[in-house]
Amino acid sequence: MRDAFVRALTEVAGRDDRVVFLTGDLGFRLFDDFAARFPGRFWNVGVAEATMASVAAGLALEGKKPFVYSIVPFVTMRCFEQVRNDICYHEADVVLVGVGGGYAYGLNGPTHHGVEDIALMRALPNMKVVCPADPLEASAAVHALARERGPAYLRLGRAGEPRIHETPPDFRLGKALVLREGSDLALLSCGPIAAVGLEAAERLAGAGVSVRVVSMPTVKPLDTECVLEAAERFRAVATLEEHTTLGGFGSAVAEVLAEAGIRIPFRRFGTADRFCSLCGDQTTLRRANGLDAEGLSTALLELLR
């Protein structure tokens, strides 16, 4: 997904000289081509993320289109005050790019786990929150955000995420993408963990349960029409995200259902409300939170009973 992001960023920078790139001491080889092609538009700000956010806000207010890149906790949590006061308050045209959402940096421990960022970013006025499910969605998201104005947060996986779409999707900010049709339950997913949702749906198909799997790459603005349609058409609705269930994508969907007065079997699948002290890779930590295909399919069956 990182490679898709870099290719798309290089493409948009080639046709829009307002696009500049700031990194917090990360991705040197990854961005070599960008730096070589646009030497006056690439800055390594160092391990100084708060400064990086403020510099980006200043560049945006001078007419530039900054993309600001770091690992999820460092581009959202460490510089939260600067993102809020310098970028969002001024509606600065800045795209924050967080790499390694969820447990992608699992082996680095809780300091590098990105499981509270969606809740933080969606709470900020003027901020858009975009979480693509695969490299093709990530590439489309970069092009879409390059055309948009105002603050945005783009949450990426780390590397090696499988392609879910066979061809470039009809990606539009605020619109869901149906990955698999079904008739019993709607599973609304956010981010690369959609691949686990598809695997769980395949398992349940073998048990005679038909699951519709949807990628919702835009948490804010949310495709409320898709949520309400799912509640109307299916026996149950569930959400799936590699993020705490508190305040994230599942909470956004729950708010839509509650405010519409809809009562339907509903469950949010995400990470537990605790720091994950278990040492392991992303697969291990997902499994520990019931976010693997086996655990998810079992829980979805229980939701339908």
mmCIF file of C-alpha atoms in Angstrom:
data_model
loop_
_atom_site.group_PDB
_atom_site.id
_atom_site.type_symbol
_atom_site.label_atom_id
_atom_site.label_comp_id
_atom_site.label_asym_id
_atom_site.label_seq_id
_atom_site.Cartn_x
_atom_site.Cartn_y
_atom_site.Cartn_z
ATOM 1 C CA MET A 1 0.000 0.000 0.000
ATOM 2 C CA ARG A 2 2.944 2.346 0.668
ATOM 3 C CA ASP A 3 4.245 1.767 -2.867
ATOM 4 C CA ALA A 4 0.831 2.585 -4.321
ATOM 5 C CA PHE A 5 0.737 5.751 -2.252
ATOM 6 C CA VAL A 6 4.171 6.892 -3.448
ATOM 7 C CA ARG A 7 3.353 6.223 -7.110
ATOM 8 C CA ALA A 8 0.092 8.136 -6.858
ATOM 9 C CA LEU A 9 1.722 11.009 -4.978
ATOM 10 C CA THR A 10 4.427 11.275 -7.640
ATOM 11 C CA GLU A 11 1.753 11.354 -10.340
ATOM 12 C CA VAL A 12 -0.240 14.155 -8.705
ATOM 13 C CA ALA A 13 2.947 16.121 -7.963
ATOM 14 C CA GLY A 14 3.867 15.889 -11.655
ATOM 15 C CA ARG A 15 0.784 17.777 -12.692
ATOM 16 C CA ASP A 16 0.317 20.047 -9.661
ATOM 17 C CA ASP A 17 3.338 22.054 -8.560
ATOM 18 C CA ARG A 18 1.544 23.016 -5.350
ATOM 19 C CA VAL A 19 2.071 19.447 -4.033
ATOM 20 C CA VAL A 20 4.913 19.213 -1.499
ATOM 21 C CA PHE A 21 5.951 16.327 0.741
ATOM 22 C CA LEU A 22 7.139 16.345 4.358
ATOM 23 C CA THR A 23 8.376 13.264 6.205
ATOM 24 C CA GLY A 24 9.184 12.719 9.841
ATOM 25 C CA ASP A 25 12.520 10.935 9.293
ATOM 26 C CA LEU A 26 10.947 7.988 7.450
ATOM 27 C CA GLY A 27 10.907 6.292 4.050
ATOM 28 C CA PHE A 28 14.196 7.461 2.575
ATOM 29 C CA ARG A 29 14.572 4.835 -0.163
ATOM 30 C CA LEU A 30 10.822 4.744 -0.684
ATOM 31 C CA PHE A 31 10.732 8.416 -1.631
ATOM 32 C CA ASP A 32 14.057 8.647 -3.500
ATOM 33 C CA ASP A 33 12.363 9.028 -6.871
ATOM 34 C CA PHE A 34 10.019 11.730 -5.585
ATOM 35 C CA ALA A 35 12.927 13.618 -3.995
ATOM 36 C CA ALA A 36 14.981 13.382 -7.192
ATOM 37 C CA ARG A 37 12.168 14.596 -9.417
ATOM 38 C CA PHE A 38 10.978 17.339 -7.089
ATOM 39 C CA PRO A 39 14.025 18.353 -5.018
ATOM 40 C CA GLY A 40 12.500 21.665 -3.950
ATOM 41 C CA ARG A 41 9.306 20.030 -2.801
ATOM 42 C CA PHE A 42 10.651 17.305 -0.459
ATOM 43 C CA TRP A 43 11.605 17.949 3.154
ATOM 44 C CA ASN A 44 12.725 15.599 5.899
ATOM 45 C CA VAL A 45 11.711 17.518 8.999
ATOM 46 C CA GLY A 46 13.283 14.948 11.312
ATOM 47 C CA VAL A 47 11.838 13.496 14.501
ATOM 48 C CA ALA A 48 9.840 16.655 15.090
ATOM 49 C CA GLU A 49 6.263 15.826 14.153
ATOM 50 C CA ALA A 50 4.680 18.767 15.965
ATOM 51 C CA THR A 51 6.939 21.136 14.051
ATOM 52 C CA MET A 52 6.165 19.248 10.840
ATOM 53 C CA ALA A 53 2.418 19.772 11.307
ATOM 54 C CA SER A 54 2.869 23.491 11.906
ATOM 55 C CA VAL A 55 5.244 23.877 8.930
ATOM 56 C CA ALA A 56 2.679 22.107 6.741
ATOM 57 C CA ALA A 57 -0.050 24.448 7.939
ATOM 58 C CA GLY A 58 2.116 27.447 7.052
ATOM 59 C CA LEU A 59 2.909 26.070 3.600
ATOM 60 C CA ALA A 60 -0.786 25.427 2.971
ATOM 61 C CA LEU A 61 -1.711 28.956 3.979
ATOM 62 C CA GLU A 62 0.858 30.152 1.401
ATOM 63 C CA GLY A 63 -0.860 28.172 -1.346
ATOM 64 C CA LYS A 64 0.938 24.821 -1.236
ATOM 65 C CA LYS A 65 -0.662 21.356 -0.961
ATOM 66 C CA PRO A 66 1.398 19.505 1.684
ATOM 67 C CA PHE A 67 1.284 15.738 2.214
ATOM 68 C CA VAL A 68 2.686 14.973 5.693
ATOM 69 C CA TYR A 69 3.968 11.426 6.262
ATOM 70 C CA SER A 70 4.815 9.379 9.339
ATOM 71 C CA ILE A 71 3.810 6.282 11.300
ATOM 72 C CA VAL A 72 0.203 6.522 12.517
ATOM 73 C CA PRO A 73 0.771 7.421 16.201
ATOM 74 C CA PHE A 74 3.357 10.058 15.335
ATOM 75 C CA VAL A 75 1.346 11.927 12.692
ATOM 76 C CA THR A 76 -1.873 11.939 14.721
ATOM 77 C CA MET A 77 -1.299 11.569 18.470
ATOM 78 C CA ARG A 78 2.098 13.158 19.027
ATOM 79 C CA CYS A 79 1.161 16.367 17.216
ATOM 80 C CA PHE A 80 -2.563 16.423 17.986
ATOM 81 C CA GLU A 81 -2.569 19.994 19.294
ATOM 82 C CA GLN A 82 -0.796 21.320 16.176
ATOM 83 C CA VAL A 83 -3.139 19.358 13.899
ATOM 84 C CA ARG A 84 -6.144 20.783 15.743
ATOM 85 C CA ASN A 85 -5.052 24.396 16.170
ATOM 86 C CA ASP A 86 -2.767 25.007 13.180
ATOM 87 C CA ILE A 87 -4.330 22.797 10.495
ATOM 88 C CA CYS A 88 -8.010 22.180 11.294
ATOM 89 C CA TYR A 89 -8.808 25.510 12.923
ATOM 90 C CA HIS A 90 -7.463 27.341 9.856
ATOM 91 C CA GLU A 91 -8.948 24.792 7.415
ATOM 92 C CA ALA A 92 -5.433 24.447 6.014
ATOM 93 C CA ASP A 93 -5.158 22.335 2.872
ATOM 94 C CA VAL A 94 -2.998 19.598 4.426
ATOM 95 C CA VAL A 95 -3.170 15.813 3.969
ATOM 96 C CA LEU A 96 -1.826 13.860 6.935
ATOM 97 C CA VAL A 97 -0.664 10.403 5.879
ATOM 98 C CA GLY A 98 -0.402 7.772 8.606
ATOM 99 C CA VAL A 99 1.352 4.553 7.628
ATOM 100 C CA GLY A 100 0.859 1.314 9.553
ATOM 101 C CA GLY A 101 -2.727 1.500 10.790
ATOM 102 C CA GLY A 102 -3.829 -1.032 13.399
ATOM 103 C CA TYR A 103 -1.197 -3.591 14.350
ATOM 104 C CA ALA A 104 0.902 -3.232 11.180
ATOM 105 C CA TYR A 105 3.866 -2.319 13.419
ATOM 106 C CA GLY A 106 2.858 -5.005 15.917
ATOM 107 C CA LEU A 107 6.356 -6.138 16.764
ATOM 108 C CA ASN A 108 7.323 -2.593 17.816
ATOM 109 C CA GLY A 109 4.878 -2.680 20.720
ATOM 110 C CA PRO A 110 2.029 -0.413 21.869
ATOM 111 C CA THR A 111 3.976 2.810 21.139
ATOM 112 C CA HIS A 112 3.681 1.968 17.434
ATOM 113 C CA HIS A 113 0.157 0.480 17.423
ATOM 114 C CA GLY A 114 -2.274 2.688 15.515
ATOM 115 C CA VAL A 115 -5.611 1.830 17.114
ATOM 116 C CA GLU A 116 -6.924 5.155 18.407
ATOM 117 C CA ASP A 117 -6.195 7.446 15.457
ATOM 118 C CA ILE A 118 -9.568 7.281 13.684
ATOM 119 C CA ALA A 119 -11.369 8.313 16.872
ATOM 120 C CA LEU A 120 -8.998 11.252 17.314
ATOM 121 C CA MET A 121 -9.116 12.480 13.747
ATOM 122 C CA ARG A 122 -12.863 12.138 13.178
ATOM 123 C CA ALA A 123 -13.491 14.283 16.262
ATOM 124 C CA LEU A 124 -11.706 17.248 14.688
ATOM 125 C CA PRO A 125 -13.809 19.850 12.860
ATOM 126 C CA ASN A 126 -13.098 20.190 9.111
ATOM 127 C CA MET A 127 -11.109 16.917 9.027
ATOM 128 C CA LYS A 128 -11.855 14.191 6.475
ATOM 129 C CA VAL A 129 -10.837 10.622 7.436
ATOM 130 C CA VAL A 130 -9.977 8.130 4.687
ATOM 131 C CA CYS A 131 -8.964 4.485 5.258
ATOM 132 C CA PRO A 132 -8.497 2.557 1.986
ATOM 133 C CA ALA A 133 -8.759 -1.229 1.946
ATOM 134 C CA ASP A 134 -6.126 -2.139 -0.628
ATOM 135 C CA PRO A 135 -3.455 -0.581 -2.871
ATOM 136 C CA LEU A 136 -5.932 0.335 -5.602
ATOM 137 C CA GLU A 137 -8.164 2.169 -3.133
ATOM 138 C CA ALA A 138 -5.082 3.866 -1.678
ATOM 139 C CA SER A 139 -3.993 5.131 -5.090
ATOM 140 C CA ALA A 140 -7.503 6.391 -5.876
ATOM 141 C CA ALA A 141 -7.694 8.077 -2.469
ATOM 142 C CA VAL A 142 -4.496 10.063 -3.125
ATOM 143 C CA HIS A 143 -5.876 11.357 -6.431
ATOM 144 C CA ALA A 144 -9.227 12.202 -4.805
ATOM 145 C CA LEU A 145 -7.611 14.022 -1.882
ATOM 146 C CA ALA A 146 -5.317 15.932 -4.236
ATOM 147 C CA ARG A 147 -8.444 17.384 -5.845
ATOM 148 C CA GLU A 148 -10.082 18.210 -2.502
ATOM 149 C CA ARG A 149 -9.384 21.201 -0.312
ATOM 150 C CA GLY A 150 -9.088 21.336 3.469
ATOM 151 C CA PRO A 151 -7.631 19.027 6.129
ATOM 152 C CA ALA A 152 -7.643 15.274 5.549
ATOM 153 C CA TYR A 153 -6.212 12.192 7.215
ATOM 154 C CA LEU A 154 -5.225 9.232 5.010
ATOM 155 C CA ARG A 155 -4.643 6.028 6.979
ATOM 156 C CA LEU A 156 -2.582 3.391 5.169
ATOM 157 C CA GLY A 157 -1.464 -0.139 5.881
ATOM 158 C CA ARG A 158 2.251 -0.792 5.990
ATOM 159 C CA ALA A 159 3.155 -3.099 3.107
ATOM 160 C CA GLY A 160 2.087 -6.361 1.552
ATOM 161 C CA GLU A 161 -1.671 -5.840 1.814
ATOM 162 C CA PRO A 162 -3.494 -8.026 -0.730
ATOM 163 C CA ARG A 163 -5.315 -6.509 -3.661
ATOM 164 C CA ILE A 164 -9.056 -6.776 -3.097
ATOM 165 C CA HIS A 165 -10.190 -5.083 -6.281
ATOM 166 C CA GLU A 166 -9.285 -6.612 -9.632
ATOM 167 C CA THR A 167 -9.496 -3.251 -11.377
ATOM 168 C CA PRO A 168 -9.372 0.353 -10.120
ATOM 169 C CA PRO A 169 -12.580 0.940 -8.135
ATOM 170 C CA ASP A 170 -15.069 3.748 -8.669
ATOM 171 C CA PHE A 171 -13.635 5.551 -5.662
ATOM 172 C CA ARG A 172 -15.428 8.653 -4.423
ATOM 173 C CA LEU A 173 -15.010 10.345 -1.074
ATOM 174 C CA GLY A 174 -18.018 9.563 1.099
ATOM 175 C CA LYS A 175 -19.106 6.518 -0.906
ATOM 176 C CA ALA A 176 -18.939 2.844 0.029
ATOM 177 C CA LEU A 177 -17.707 0.059 -2.259
ATOM 178 C CA VAL A 178 -19.466 -3.318 -2.282
ATOM 179 C CA LEU A 179 -16.865 -6.107 -2.328
ATOM 180 C CA ARG A 180 -19.176 -9.109 -2.137
ATOM 181 C CA GLU A 181 -22.930 -9.403 -2.357
ATOM 182 C CA GLY A 182 -24.969 -11.293 0.228
ATOM 183 C CA SER A 183 -28.466 -11.612 1.637
ATOM 184 C CA ASP A 184 -28.305 -12.447 5.371
ATOM 185 C CA LEU A 185 -25.873 -10.059 7.049
ATOM 186 C CA ALA A 186 -24.074 -6.857 6.065
ATOM 187 C CA LEU A 187 -20.442 -6.605 7.172
ATOM 188 C CA LEU A 188 -19.253 -3.001 6.832
ATOM 189 C CA SER A 189 -15.466 -2.832 6.943
ATOM 190 C CA CYS A 190 -12.860 -0.094 7.136
ATOM 191 C CA GLY A 191 -9.265 -0.404 5.956
ATOM 192 C CA PRO A 192 -7.125 -3.388 4.892
ATOM 193 C CA ILE A 193 -8.845 -5.714 7.355
ATOM 194 C CA ALA A 194 -11.611 -5.961 4.746
ATOM 195 C CA ALA A 195 -9.591 -8.901 3.405
ATOM 196 C CA VAL A 196 -10.294 -10.756 6.655
ATOM 197 C CA GLY A 197 -13.981 -9.918 6.278
ATOM 198 C CA LEU A 198 -14.003 -11.450 2.805
ATOM 199 C CA GLU A 199 -12.308 -14.599 4.106
ATOM 200 C CA ALA A 200 -14.854 -14.863 6.928
ATOM 201 C CA ALA A 201 -17.700 -14.412 4.426
ATOM 202 C CA GLU A 202 -16.293 -17.243 2.337
ATOM 203 C CA ARG A 203 -16.203 -19.505 5.390
ATOM 204 C CA LEU A 204 -19.800 -18.633 6.251
ATOM 205 C CA ALA A 205 -20.924 -19.306 2.694
ATOM 206 C CA GLY A 206 -19.885 -22.894 3.299
ATOM 207 C CA ALA A 207 -22.245 -22.940 6.279
ATOM 208 C CA GLY A 208 -25.129 -21.578 4.220
ATOM 209 C CA VAL A 209 -24.863 -17.972 5.464
ATOM 210 C CA SER A 210 -24.685 -15.210 2.877
ATOM 211 C CA VAL A 211 -22.703 -12.124 3.909
ATOM 212 C CA ARG A 212 -22.486 -8.848 2.045
ATOM 213 C CA VAL A 213 -19.023 -7.313 2.547
ATOM 214 C CA VAL A 214 -18.601 -3.592 2.015
ATOM 215 C CA SER A 215 -15.477 -1.443 2.079
ATOM 216 C CA MET A 216 -16.178 1.992 3.542
ATOM 217 C CA PRO A 217 -12.940 3.857 2.848
ATOM 218 C CA THR A 218 -14.315 7.199 4.012
ATOM 219 C CA VAL A 219 -15.115 7.295 7.724
ATOM 220 C CA LYS A 220 -15.745 11.045 7.559
ATOM 221 C CA PRO A 221 -17.851 11.887 5.686
ATOM 222 C CA LEU A 222 -19.556 8.524 6.180
ATOM 223 C CA ASP A 223 -21.803 6.972 3.558
ATOM 224 C CA THR A 224 -24.931 7.090 5.735
ATOM 225 C CA GLU A 225 -27.106 5.972 2.829
ATOM 226 C CA CYS A 226 -25.175 2.702 2.658
ATOM 227 C CA VAL A 227 -25.563 2.162 6.416
ATOM 228 C CA LEU A 228 -29.320 2.780 6.385
ATOM 229 C CA GLU A 229 -29.792 0.576 3.339
ATOM 230 C CA ALA A 230 -27.902 -2.251 5.079
ATOM 231 C CA ALA A 231 -30.135 -1.928 8.148
ATOM 232 C CA GLU A 232 -33.213 -2.109 5.947
ATOM 233 C CA ARG A 233 -32.177 -5.054 3.778
ATOM 234 C CA PHE A 234 -30.338 -7.412 6.129
ATOM 235 C CA ARG A 235 -31.127 -9.401 9.285
ATOM 236 C CA ALA A 236 -28.066 -7.996 11.062
ATOM 237 C CA VAL A 237 -25.305 -5.435 10.573
ATOM 238 C CA ALA A 238 -21.713 -5.641 11.818
ATOM 239 C CA THR A 239 -18.683 -3.382 11.487
ATOM 240 C CA LEU A 240 -15.044 -4.435 11.183
ATOM 241 C CA GLU A 241 -11.978 -2.297 11.824
ATOM 242 C CA GLU A 242 -8.414 -2.686 13.140
ATOM 243 C CA HIS A 243 -8.973 0.075 15.691
ATOM 244 C CA THR A 244 -10.516 0.320 19.124
ATOM 245 C CA THR A 245 -14.282 -0.047 19.122
ATOM 246 C CA LEU A 246 -14.436 3.232 21.063
ATOM 247 C CA GLY A 247 -15.024 6.234 18.842
ATOM 248 C CA GLY A 248 -13.887 4.800 15.536
ATOM 249 C CA PHE A 249 -15.604 3.531 12.407
ATOM 250 C CA GLY A 250 -17.985 1.206 14.244
ATOM 251 C CA SER A 251 -19.030 4.028 16.540
ATOM 252 C CA ALA A 252 -19.754 6.231 13.517
ATOM 253 C CA VAL A 253 -22.035 3.538 12.078
ATOM 254 C CA ALA A 254 -23.708 2.997 15.475
ATOM 255 C CA GLU A 255 -24.445 6.728 15.708
ATOM 256 C CA VAL A 256 -26.198 6.642 12.341
ATOM 257 C CA LEU A 257 -28.345 3.660 13.351
ATOM 258 C CA ALA A 258 -29.208 5.065 16.783
ATOM 259 C CA GLU A 259 -30.090 8.532 15.516
ATOM 260 C CA ALA A 260 -32.317 6.991 12.841
ATOM 261 C CA GLY A 261 -34.141 5.021 15.562
ATOM 262 C CA ILE A 262 -33.234 1.689 13.968
ATOM 263 C CA ARG A 263 -33.238 -1.420 16.148
ATOM 264 C CA ILE A 264 -31.416 -4.321 14.545
ATOM 265 C CA PRO A 265 -28.918 -6.961 15.681
ATOM 266 C CA PHE A 266 -25.639 -5.040 15.499
ATOM 267 C CA ARG A 267 -22.065 -5.564 16.643
ATOM 268 C CA ARG A 268 -18.778 -3.733 16.313
ATOM 269 C CA PHE A 269 -15.634 -5.805 15.746
ATOM 270 C CA GLY A 270 -12.395 -4.037 16.628
ATOM 271 C CA THR A 271 -9.539 -4.081 19.076
ATOM 272 C CA ALA A 272 -10.092 -4.431 22.813
ATOM 273 C CA ASP A 273 -10.156 -1.429 25.150
ATOM 274 C CA ARG A 274 -6.683 -2.084 26.538
ATOM 275 C CA PHE A 275 -3.050 -1.787 25.535
ATOM 276 C CA CYS A 276 -1.900 -4.922 23.752
ATOM 277 C CA SER A 277 1.120 -6.145 25.684
ATOM 278 C CA LEU A 278 1.359 -9.360 23.665
ATOM 279 C CA CYS A 279 4.462 -9.438 21.480
ATOM 280 C CA GLY A 280 3.700 -10.549 17.951
ATOM 281 C CA ASP A 281 3.176 -9.616 14.335
ATOM 282 C CA GLN A 282 -0.013 -8.215 12.859
ATOM 283 C CA THR A 283 -1.541 -11.645 12.246
ATOM 284 C CA THR A 284 -0.897 -12.706 15.833
ATOM 285 C CA LEU A 285 -2.346 -9.527 17.327
ATOM 286 C CA ARG A 286 -5.393 -9.633 15.095
ATOM 287 C CA ARG A 287 -6.058 -13.203 16.216
ATOM 288 C CA ALA A 288 -5.661 -12.194 19.873
ATOM 289 C CA ASN A 289 -8.453 -9.659 19.331
ATOM 290 C CA GLY A 290 -10.757 -12.054 17.473
ATOM 291 C CA LEU A 291 -10.038 -10.235 14.223
ATOM 292 C CA ASP A 292 -9.033 -13.294 12.215
ATOM 293 C CA ALA A 293 -11.354 -15.073 9.788
ATOM 294 C CA GLU A 294 -12.072 -17.955 12.158
ATOM 295 C CA GLY A 295 -12.921 -15.777 15.142
ATOM 296 C CA LEU A 296 -14.904 -13.325 13.054
ATOM 297 C CA SER A 297 -16.996 -15.961 11.266
ATOM 298 C CA THR A 298 -17.866 -17.634 14.576
ATOM 299 C CA ALA A 299 -18.947 -14.320 16.101
ATOM 300 C CA LEU A 300 -21.004 -13.375 13.041
ATOM 301 C CA LEU A 301 -22.888 -16.661 13.284
ATOM 302 C CA GLU A 302 -23.715 -15.865 16.907
ATOM 303 C CA LEU A 303 -24.976 -12.426 15.876
ATOM 304 C CA LEU A 304 -27.482 -14.039 13.493
ATOM 305 C CA ARG A 305 -28.880 -16.428 16.120
#
